[in-house]
Amino acid sequence: MSRPRIVIVGAGFAGYRTARTLSRLTRHQADITLLNPTDYFLYLPLLPQVAAGILEPRRVSVSLSGTLPHVRLVLGEADGIDLDGRTVHYTGPEGEEGTLAYDRLVLAAGSVNKLLPIPGVAEHAHGFRGLPEALYLRDHVTRQVELAAAADDRAECAARCTFVVVGAGYTGTEVAAHGAMYTDAQVRRHPMRTGMRPRWMLLDVAPRVMPEMDERLSRTAERVLRQRGVDVRMGTSVKEATHDGVVLTDGSTVDTRTLVWCVGVRPDPLVESLGLPMERGRLLVDPHLQVPGRPELFACGDVAAVPDLNQPGQYTPMTAQHAWRHGKVCAHNVVASLGRGHRRAYRHRDMGFVVDLGGAKAAANPLGLPMSGPAAGAVTRGYHLAAMPGNRVRVAADWLLDAVLPRQAVQLGLVRSWSVPLESSSPEVARVPGRPEQSGKDAGTAGTAGKHADGDEGKKQPGGEPAKGQPGGEPGKNQPGGEPGKNQPGGEPAKNQPSREPAERGPDAASAGSRSHGERAKRSQSGSPRASGKPRRAVEAAGPRSARGGSGKPGKSSRASGTGSAGKRPTAPSGPSRSAGQPADPGPEPPAHQPPPGPDIAPGPVRRTDGRAVEGDS
């Protein structure tokens, strides 16, 4: 009898817990496959501390292969599910496509940023759902404070050091609390010329901060925020976002360069393509986390509408605490469907909530006991250490170092504004130049995130990158931290360089034309990244890949022809950094007698033809 095949889509709280429990329960008698865009499990509750410089990114990233040794990890994003054929189609990180067959399928794809039809928000705001967004926010806030400190104009200084956070839930409250401490520490070391101080604003249409928590804890959180100078405005939200700032629903205008969107989350659009009964974007399941009429299909976490047996007629909320518990129950029921053990219905008991407000401040109600101050801070951090599936010692060490040493306020420039658009169905993956474009993935994103790539919209947006060559902006080509220029390591080779198809060379075109097409094809097939034997994915010529349109997860990249026909001169490849009309930098011309290097090998030193070695020859 063949081993059952179990496929889990997503490695969030629900997916990770399902995989870990299944690995223990099946005792290596089943093939467990985990499909996820990244190779780590992200502990989201500590993400605001990454943005504030308390924790390093790898501290909240738990290795999947290191902690799930008996689970096969497949990197990719699911873009189609054939329920009748029992297969999952996915696209890998380098554009490759694959299919996974299953006997049992667990959908735990998680959630993405919740969008509202507010003009300008999609172009000018950034979410807070993944590591790329946290790293971008840390760099951006650091850059704005540094630019404000160097500015002589009070209006510019005020706009740059004003930070607007929309959404006063768990995430928004923690981002504002930690952000205020982070910017205040920067200003203490480097005061601004105008004498101004950073200003944080927290907006929400709700009547109080964190309305889902106990009212006493809500008052504690609001008191801490106001003590740190955060402008808390309840019953107020954003009416319009512009290049220069935001217009609020009360009619006031706030000049700012930073708009952080923490309004909430929505289920991953993958489940919408299944055509199964839904409840507000979530897949309807029974109390055993099984889809009715589909005994092989399970769903848990944010994509599943799980009935709340403690409150009939309602569904469990989309929180990490519920998703973590869903995963354990789902694993037991998957094993029971294979003939081992008994099914379990999902029931939960409220264990309380914790909110880290930075420093020794926190709000918590463990087992229903309201707490605040240092005691709540100790309980909050103790809970996080106990809940993390790994990296506990490293997290504790970072907390200790943060208590005794000043934070490092530097911008690494690893994540750009256009690579973390608000409208994204994969907030855990930053968009990079040269990645295969996937169309049809995000709902309503066509033409919005594409403005972040290049053009005036992306350069002028609040929270975006200034123009190239400006202070704090994206460095130009061949500059440190910038996009590698042509002929640079990691960049696109210019025309007439080895390992690329020869282009026209002006006066030397005759020597290029004398090289046979067969020799070029043979050299290309010897290992060049272009010669993969498959049609290449179309890569946009402007750099960052554009937004992906469509209503759901399915979406395949457009294909480009892989090789030219014989007898035709191959055109120069259009790399990620090339723009229309921009002349290529040909660089130095290699000698005609020098043999072309192999693929992925840098050209060696040029040797003299008179028998004498030049300096640097070995």
XYZ file of C-alpha atoms in Angstrom:
618
model
C 0.000 0.000 0.000
C 1.367 3.411 -0.990
C 2.077 6.040 1.599
C -0.581 8.763 1.883
C 0.404 12.143 0.483
C -0.434 15.189 2.596
C 0.088 18.668 1.177
C -0.057 21.785 3.379
C -0.353 25.178 1.678
C 1.122 27.927 3.839
C 3.521 27.949 6.790
C 1.941 30.546 9.040
C 0.744 29.800 12.537
C -1.855 27.273 11.353
C 0.220 25.633 8.612
C 3.383 25.356 10.697
C 1.546 23.837 13.671
C -0.247 21.382 11.356
C 3.022 20.240 9.773
C 4.798 19.850 13.107
C 1.950 17.881 14.681
C 1.472 15.702 11.590
C 5.179 14.869 11.556
C 4.844 13.542 15.089
C 1.521 11.721 14.661
C 2.206 9.942 11.364
C 5.532 8.512 12.611
C 7.062 8.737 9.125
C 4.240 6.681 7.603
C 3.064 9.514 5.346
C 4.653 11.897 2.854
C 4.125 15.409 4.206
C 4.821 18.326 1.850
C 4.767 21.964 2.957
C 4.337 24.571 0.193
C 5.382 28.092 1.209
C 6.937 31.143 -0.530
C 9.682 31.418 2.116
C 11.812 28.911 4.000
C 10.877 30.257 7.422
C 7.963 30.586 9.806
C 7.444 34.222 10.777
C 6.488 34.995 14.364
C 4.298 37.996 13.574
C 3.663 39.338 17.121
C 7.310 40.425 17.388
C 7.439 42.121 13.981
C 7.016 45.663 15.436
C 10.205 45.088 17.428
C 12.032 44.333 14.177
C 10.841 47.649 12.725
C 11.981 49.431 15.903
C 15.471 47.938 15.815
C 15.085 45.813 18.964
C 15.240 42.423 17.259
C 17.155 41.369 14.182
C 15.018 39.899 11.373
C 16.349 36.368 11.746
C 15.251 36.281 15.378
C 11.580 36.156 14.398
C 12.234 33.814 11.438
C 12.189 30.134 12.391
C 13.748 27.797 9.829
C 11.233 25.344 8.379
C 13.749 22.738 7.296
C 15.596 23.031 10.608
C 12.540 22.547 12.819
C 10.519 20.220 10.561
C 13.087 17.575 9.651
C 10.568 14.988 8.401
C 8.573 17.411 6.265
C 9.431 18.104 2.637
C 9.637 21.842 1.971
C 8.706 23.148 -1.477
C 9.328 26.841 -2.124
C 6.591 28.426 -4.177
C 3.202 30.107 -4.257
C 0.064 28.109 -4.968
C -1.755 29.626 -7.925
C -4.291 26.919 -8.730
C -5.971 23.914 -7.127
C -7.679 21.123 -9.050
C -10.072 19.632 -6.517
C -11.240 16.843 -8.805
C -7.737 15.913 -9.940
C -6.358 16.410 -6.421
C -3.388 18.495 -7.508
C -1.936 21.851 -6.468
C -0.214 23.970 -9.097
C 2.466 26.366 -7.891
C 5.070 28.804 -9.167
C 8.547 28.735 -7.673
C 10.696 31.697 -6.635
C 12.596 31.666 -9.939
C 9.541 31.279 -12.153
C 9.569 27.524 -12.429
C 6.213 25.768 -12.315
C 5.273 22.542 -10.603
C 2.401 20.368 -9.508
C 1.882 18.536 -6.228
C -0.481 15.567 -6.010
C -2.215 14.909 -2.721
C -4.497 12.528 -0.877
C -5.188 15.096 1.842
C -4.910 18.851 1.384
C -4.684 21.416 4.183
C -5.279 25.043 3.202
C -3.538 27.417 5.618
C -2.557 30.228 3.266
C -3.108 32.963 5.875
C -4.125 36.545 5.155
C -3.024 39.701 3.363
C -3.497 43.435 3.925
C -7.093 44.606 4.072
C -7.837 47.306 1.508
C -10.425 50.066 1.598
C -11.598 52.203 -1.365
C -9.806 55.347 -0.192
C -8.183 57.481 -2.919
C -4.399 57.389 -2.894
C -3.966 54.750 -0.187
C -2.867 51.975 -2.547
C -0.214 54.273 -4.058
C 1.105 55.974 -0.932
C 0.613 53.592 2.016
C 2.516 50.494 3.089
C 1.275 47.555 5.085
C 2.814 45.616 7.926
C 2.378 41.901 7.281
C 5.840 40.589 6.481
C 9.555 40.976 7.064
C 10.127 43.061 3.901
C 7.568 45.610 5.077
C 9.099 45.773 8.563
C 12.600 46.248 7.135
C 11.345 48.911 4.749
C 9.587 50.797 7.553
C 12.709 50.715 9.717
C 14.871 52.118 6.918
C 12.263 54.656 5.879
C 11.665 56.038 9.384
C 15.414 56.268 9.980
C 15.907 58.108 6.687
C 13.087 60.565 7.307
C 14.433 61.503 10.745
C 17.933 61.983 9.323
C 16.639 64.145 6.477
C 14.486 66.140 8.894
C 17.485 66.714 11.157
C 19.453 68.176 8.235
C 16.601 70.328 6.907
C 16.525 74.075 7.524
C 12.924 74.523 6.440
C 10.495 73.964 9.314
C 7.670 72.829 7.020
C 9.832 70.152 5.402
C 11.161 69.060 8.772
C 7.638 68.770 10.196
C 6.424 66.694 7.244
C 9.348 64.301 7.337
C 9.182 63.653 11.065
C 5.394 63.105 11.101
C 4.376 59.432 10.973
C 0.736 58.404 10.515
C -0.446 54.928 11.523
C -3.978 53.927 10.493
C -5.580 51.191 12.588
C -5.504 51.035 16.390
C -5.628 47.271 16.742
C -2.809 45.102 18.094
C -0.418 45.782 15.238
C -1.064 49.503 14.812
C -0.850 50.175 18.548
C 2.459 48.341 18.880
C 3.907 50.008 15.759
C 3.067 53.476 17.093
C 4.344 52.694 20.606
C 7.655 51.224 19.456
C 8.076 53.779 16.674
C 7.764 56.726 19.050
C 10.495 55.295 21.281
C 12.733 54.617 18.280
C 12.517 58.119 16.785
C 12.867 59.822 20.188
C 16.118 57.931 20.739
C 17.378 59.132 17.342
C 16.582 62.759 18.074
C 18.245 62.648 21.483
C 21.546 61.737 19.837
C 21.118 64.021 16.810
C 18.818 66.981 17.604
C 17.062 68.692 14.722
C 18.166 72.147 13.598
C 14.659 73.517 13.844
C 14.193 72.236 17.384
C 11.227 70.061 16.399
C 10.574 66.512 17.575
C 9.068 63.506 15.785
C 5.308 63.266 15.816
C 3.379 59.980 15.664
C -0.353 59.808 14.954
C -2.638 56.807 15.530
C -5.989 56.903 13.742
C -9.003 54.595 13.906
C -12.740 54.831 13.379
C -13.276 52.737 16.535
C -14.282 54.519 19.740
C -11.164 53.376 21.650
C -7.737 51.844 21.192
C -7.786 48.063 20.688
C -11.580 47.677 20.932
C -11.261 43.874 20.866
C -9.549 43.897 24.272
C -10.853 44.530 27.755
C -11.669 48.189 28.334
C -9.159 48.464 31.187
C -6.350 47.214 28.952
C -7.459 49.613 26.247
C -7.166 52.528 28.659
C -3.717 51.325 29.745
C -2.474 51.210 26.152
C -3.889 54.646 25.325
C -2.325 56.162 28.453
C 1.116 54.814 27.514
C 0.765 56.126 23.974
C -0.194 59.603 25.094
C 2.663 59.689 27.619
C 5.057 59.123 24.723
C 3.536 61.958 22.732
C 1.502 59.867 20.282
C -1.458 61.816 18.880
C -4.304 59.302 19.341
C -7.412 60.216 17.354
C -10.366 57.870 17.684
C -13.351 58.146 15.371
C -11.030 59.516 12.681
C -9.493 57.925 9.613
C -7.939 58.837 6.277
C -10.179 60.353 3.614
C -7.494 60.720 0.960
C -3.768 60.149 0.676
C -1.700 62.486 -1.463
C 1.925 63.128 -2.310
C 2.289 65.733 0.419
C 0.268 64.069 3.168
C -3.169 62.820 4.116
C -6.617 64.356 4.378
C -8.520 63.126 7.427
C -12.224 62.477 7.732
C -12.566 65.431 10.118
C -11.446 67.760 7.315
C -7.922 68.433 8.597
C -4.797 67.898 6.532
C -1.580 66.396 7.863
C 1.692 66.855 5.996
C 3.632 63.603 6.146
C 5.875 61.306 4.145
C 4.871 58.141 6.018
C 1.548 56.307 5.998
C 1.487 52.896 7.704
C -1.618 50.833 6.948
C -2.605 48.543 9.844
C -6.372 48.557 9.310
C -6.681 44.780 9.326
C -6.325 41.691 7.203
C -8.378 39.728 4.713
C -8.126 36.033 3.794
C -5.705 35.072 1.084
C -7.536 35.308 -2.286
C -6.452 31.760 -3.183
C -9.565 30.261 -1.570
C -11.865 32.440 -3.661
C -10.902 30.509 -6.801
C -12.150 27.169 -5.444
C -15.839 27.892 -5.981
C -16.780 26.536 -2.548
C -19.118 28.106 0.039
C -17.559 31.167 1.648
C -18.195 33.367 4.659
C -16.803 36.897 4.203
C -13.913 35.658 2.109
C -13.186 32.645 4.311
C -13.785 29.024 3.393
C -16.656 27.462 5.334
C -15.629 24.392 7.325
C -17.286 22.238 9.992
C -16.120 22.144 13.623
C -13.598 19.459 12.569
C -11.978 21.931 10.136
C -13.129 19.829 7.186
C -14.812 21.264 4.102
C -18.333 19.796 3.769
C -18.616 17.490 0.782
C -14.830 17.292 0.400
C -13.498 14.698 2.860
C -9.947 15.144 1.549
C -9.922 18.938 2.021
C -9.186 20.729 5.313
C -8.759 24.429 6.054
C -7.511 26.272 9.116
C -6.190 29.666 10.149
C -7.295 32.932 8.581
C -8.660 31.335 5.391
C -11.151 29.160 7.317
C -14.489 30.203 8.827
C -14.466 27.868 11.827
C -17.704 27.740 13.857
C -17.283 28.991 17.413
C -18.884 26.299 19.559
C -18.738 28.566 22.605
C -20.782 31.235 20.800
C -23.245 29.548 18.430
C -23.794 31.364 15.157
C -20.384 33.035 15.206
C -16.962 32.135 13.817
C -13.584 32.229 15.476
C -11.734 35.528 14.817
C -8.679 35.806 12.598
C -5.974 35.843 15.283
C -2.660 34.060 15.679
C -3.864 32.426 18.868
C -6.756 30.693 17.094
C -4.640 29.804 14.048
C -2.046 28.092 16.265
C -4.751 25.992 17.939
C -6.438 25.264 14.608
C -3.234 23.658 13.382
C -3.083 21.125 16.180
C -6.728 20.058 15.839
C -6.440 19.943 12.043
C -3.440 17.598 12.211
C -5.307 15.179 14.487
C -8.314 15.172 12.161
C -6.175 14.607 9.054
C -4.618 11.582 10.708
C -8.082 10.382 11.792
C -9.258 10.583 8.170
C -6.446 8.165 7.315
C -7.737 5.634 9.827
C -5.723 6.511 12.937
C -7.295 7.972 16.043
C -10.541 9.895 16.380
C -11.706 13.246 15.109
C -11.746 16.288 17.358
C -14.013 19.309 17.247
C -12.351 22.672 17.697
C -13.132 24.261 21.039
C -11.159 27.024 22.647
C -10.841 28.745 25.976
C -9.772 32.362 26.164
C -6.330 32.467 27.797
C -6.037 36.251 27.636
C -4.104 38.694 25.468
C -0.786 40.496 25.682
C 0.345 43.721 23.969
C 3.977 44.842 24.089
C 4.195 48.644 24.220
C 7.987 48.878 24.293
C 10.449 49.227 27.141
C 8.938 47.987 30.387
C 5.414 48.926 29.315
C 2.765 46.418 28.283
C -0.898 45.561 28.687
C -1.916 41.997 29.459
C -4.747 39.972 30.973
C -3.451 36.415 31.450
C -6.318 34.133 32.496
C -8.526 37.204 32.751
C -6.311 39.092 35.241
C -5.690 42.681 34.005
C -2.075 43.813 34.340
C -0.005 46.833 33.367
C 3.471 48.243 33.903
C 6.656 46.159 34.348
C 4.704 43.122 35.562
C 2.699 43.074 32.343
C 5.936 43.554 30.387
C 7.488 40.507 32.017
C 4.378 38.400 31.381
C 4.216 39.557 27.759
C 7.807 38.697 26.940
C 7.598 35.436 28.852
C 4.558 34.475 26.803
C 6.318 35.252 23.524
C 9.362 33.200 24.516
C 7.155 30.254 25.426
C 5.074 30.534 22.232
C 8.002 30.792 19.807
C 8.932 27.432 18.244
C 12.614 28.427 18.042
C 15.236 31.162 18.485
C 14.295 31.719 22.125
C 17.855 32.244 23.342
C 18.647 34.660 20.511
C 15.493 36.683 21.168
C 16.250 36.886 24.875
C 19.829 37.939 24.096
C 18.598 40.768 21.828
C 16.252 41.967 24.552
C 19.112 42.001 27.030
C 21.401 43.915 24.678
C 18.666 46.434 23.923
C 18.291 47.084 27.654
C 21.967 47.949 28.149
C 23.125 49.281 24.762
C 21.797 52.019 22.451
C 20.052 50.906 19.278
C 21.794 51.109 15.941
C 19.885 53.632 13.827
C 21.168 52.892 10.336
C 19.386 52.343 7.053
C 20.518 49.291 5.135
C 18.633 50.101 1.921
C 17.799 46.450 1.257
C 14.059 46.971 0.638
C 12.742 49.718 -1.619
C 9.312 51.321 -1.658
C 8.198 49.715 -4.912
C 9.110 46.228 -3.686
C 6.537 46.276 -0.850
C 3.288 47.568 -2.393
C 0.214 47.632 -0.197
C -1.794 45.625 -2.716
C 0.030 42.324 -2.646
C -1.129 38.755 -2.137
C 2.380 37.839 -0.947
C 3.466 40.403 1.657
C 6.098 37.993 2.925
C 8.019 38.216 -0.368
C 9.625 41.454 -1.545
C 9.461 42.178 -5.258
C 12.861 42.428 -6.885
C 14.058 43.413 -10.364
C 14.340 40.508 -12.739
C 11.890 38.226 -10.959
C 9.393 36.573 -13.276
C 6.257 38.622 -13.507
C 3.082 36.928 -12.352
C -0.070 38.446 -13.703
C -3.493 37.725 -12.342
C -2.349 37.240 -8.742
C -3.536 40.292 -6.863
C -7.033 41.676 -6.828
C -7.321 45.109 -8.345
C -3.611 45.854 -8.431
C -3.127 46.526 -12.104
C -1.692 49.973 -12.574
C -1.313 50.816 -8.880
C 1.733 49.012 -7.616
C 3.207 49.494 -11.043
C 3.445 53.188 -10.247
C 5.906 52.346 -7.518
C 8.289 50.877 -10.024
C 9.373 53.967 -11.875
C 7.846 57.217 -12.948
C 6.735 60.305 -11.087
C 4.111 58.584 -8.950
C 6.580 56.297 -7.248
C 9.176 59.031 -6.695
C 6.729 61.455 -5.130
C 4.726 59.196 -2.878
C 4.886 59.533 0.890
C 6.931 56.687 2.199
C 8.503 56.267 -1.218
C 12.032 56.735 -2.400
C 13.353 60.143 -3.453
C 14.781 60.482 -6.901
C 18.092 58.867 -7.674
C 21.060 60.860 -6.568
C 19.146 62.700 -3.845
C 19.968 62.337 -0.151
C 18.250 59.292 1.231
C 17.159 58.227 -2.216
C 17.998 55.220 -4.268
C 21.641 55.332 -5.299
C 22.349 55.510 -8.948
C 23.896 52.738 -10.898
C 27.372 51.665 -9.788
C 26.848 53.358 -6.398
C 27.051 51.504 -3.099
C 23.670 50.067 -2.167
C 22.241 50.797 -5.597
C 21.276 48.590 -8.460
C 24.379 47.075 -10.035
C 25.243 48.782 -13.239
C 26.160 47.087 -16.422
C 29.557 45.379 -16.357
C 29.415 45.252 -12.540
C 29.308 42.083 -10.448
C 25.680 41.051 -10.074
C 24.580 43.506 -12.762
C 23.549 42.977 -16.346
C 26.521 42.546 -18.669
C 26.685 45.198 -21.311
C 26.701 44.521 -24.989
C 29.889 43.033 -26.417
C 30.748 41.354 -23.092
C 31.466 37.637 -22.795
C 28.654 35.270 -21.754
C 26.076 37.325 -23.682
C 24.968 37.234 -27.333
C 27.186 39.572 -29.365
C 25.571 42.794 -30.476
C 26.539 45.168 -33.221
C 29.864 46.831 -32.447
C 30.134 49.657 -34.903
C 33.591 49.504 -36.491
C 34.208 46.020 -35.084
C 30.981 44.569 -36.403
C 32.899 42.560 -38.967
C 34.738 40.589 -36.290
C 31.459 39.935 -34.508
C 29.810 38.802 -37.700
C 32.615 36.370 -38.461
C 31.648 34.289 -35.416
C 29.308 31.545 -36.550
C 25.795 31.227 -35.152
C 26.487 27.605 -34.239
C 29.441 28.628 -32.071
C 27.254 31.133 -30.248
C 24.546 28.540 -29.672
C 27.078 25.984 -28.448
C 28.575 28.463 -25.989
C 25.124 29.457 -24.763
C 24.178 25.823 -24.104
C 27.288 25.139 -22.046
C 25.685 26.393 -18.878
C 24.504 29.943 -19.443
C 21.581 30.900 -17.218
C 19.624 31.836 -20.318
C 19.917 28.343 -21.828
C 17.555 26.475 -19.541
C 15.748 24.493 -22.198
C 12.470 26.144 -21.172
C 10.769 29.281 -22.481
C 11.946 32.242 -20.511
C 9.515 34.292 -18.438
C 8.904 37.813 -19.603
C 10.793 40.198 -17.386
C 9.811 43.839 -17.394
C 12.422 46.156 -18.762
C 11.947 48.976 -16.288
C 13.217 47.179 -13.222
C 10.708 46.340 -10.499
C 7.990 44.009 -11.613
C 4.587 45.581 -11.964
C 1.543 44.839 -9.903
C -0.230 41.622 -10.596
C -3.816 41.914 -11.645
C -6.679 39.524 -11.229
C -9.115 38.470 -8.604
C -7.474 35.482 -7.047
C -4.340 33.523 -6.494
C -4.227 31.843 -9.910
C -2.049 33.550 -12.430
C 0.756 32.512 -14.752
C 3.485 34.688 -16.102
C 3.548 35.679 -19.693
C 6.132 33.778 -21.658
C 8.801 35.050 -23.996
C 10.543 33.139 -26.724
C 13.573 31.354 -25.389
C 15.914 31.395 -28.441
C 16.037 33.176 -31.737
C 15.649 31.362 -35.034
C 18.724 30.397 -36.988
C 20.044 33.037 -39.339
C 18.712 35.944 -37.297
C 20.947 38.106 -35.191
C 19.923 37.716 -31.556
C 18.945 40.957 -29.907
C 20.557 42.200 -26.746
C 18.673 40.980 -23.687
C 16.592 43.555 -21.877
C 17.692 43.347 -18.254
C 15.925 44.535 -15.170
C 17.711 47.890 -15.041
C 17.343 48.923 -18.650
C 14.967 51.729 -19.545
C 13.638 52.734 -22.917
C 15.986 54.818 -24.966
C 18.887 54.548 -22.551
C 22.173 53.859 -24.353
C 24.096 50.854 -23.154
C 27.565 51.297 -21.720
C 29.691 49.058 -23.925
C 32.646 48.985 -21.523
C 36.092 47.813 -22.557
C 36.407 45.755 -25.700
C 37.890 42.299 -25.056
C 40.748 41.332 -27.391
C 39.743 39.270 -30.377
C 42.219 36.487 -29.524
C 40.959 35.998 -25.977
C 38.743 32.897 -25.667
C 35.284 33.519 -24.232
C 34.951 32.489 -20.596
C 32.567 29.777 -19.574
C 29.212 30.614 -18.035
C 29.227 32.002 -14.473
C 33.024 32.568 -14.682
C 34.460 36.058 -14.688
C 36.796 36.928 -17.594
C 40.437 36.278 -16.737
C 43.349 38.676 -17.152
C 44.301 39.717 -20.645
C 47.692 38.360 -21.657
C 50.103 40.074 -23.967
C 50.841 38.620 -27.382
C 54.563 39.441 -27.278
C 55.296 36.786 -24.658
C 55.806 39.209 -21.758
C 53.472 39.006 -18.770
C 51.613 42.108 -17.705
C 51.354 43.109 -14.077
C 48.828 40.936 -12.263
C 49.314 37.824 -14.452
C 49.880 34.608 -12.588
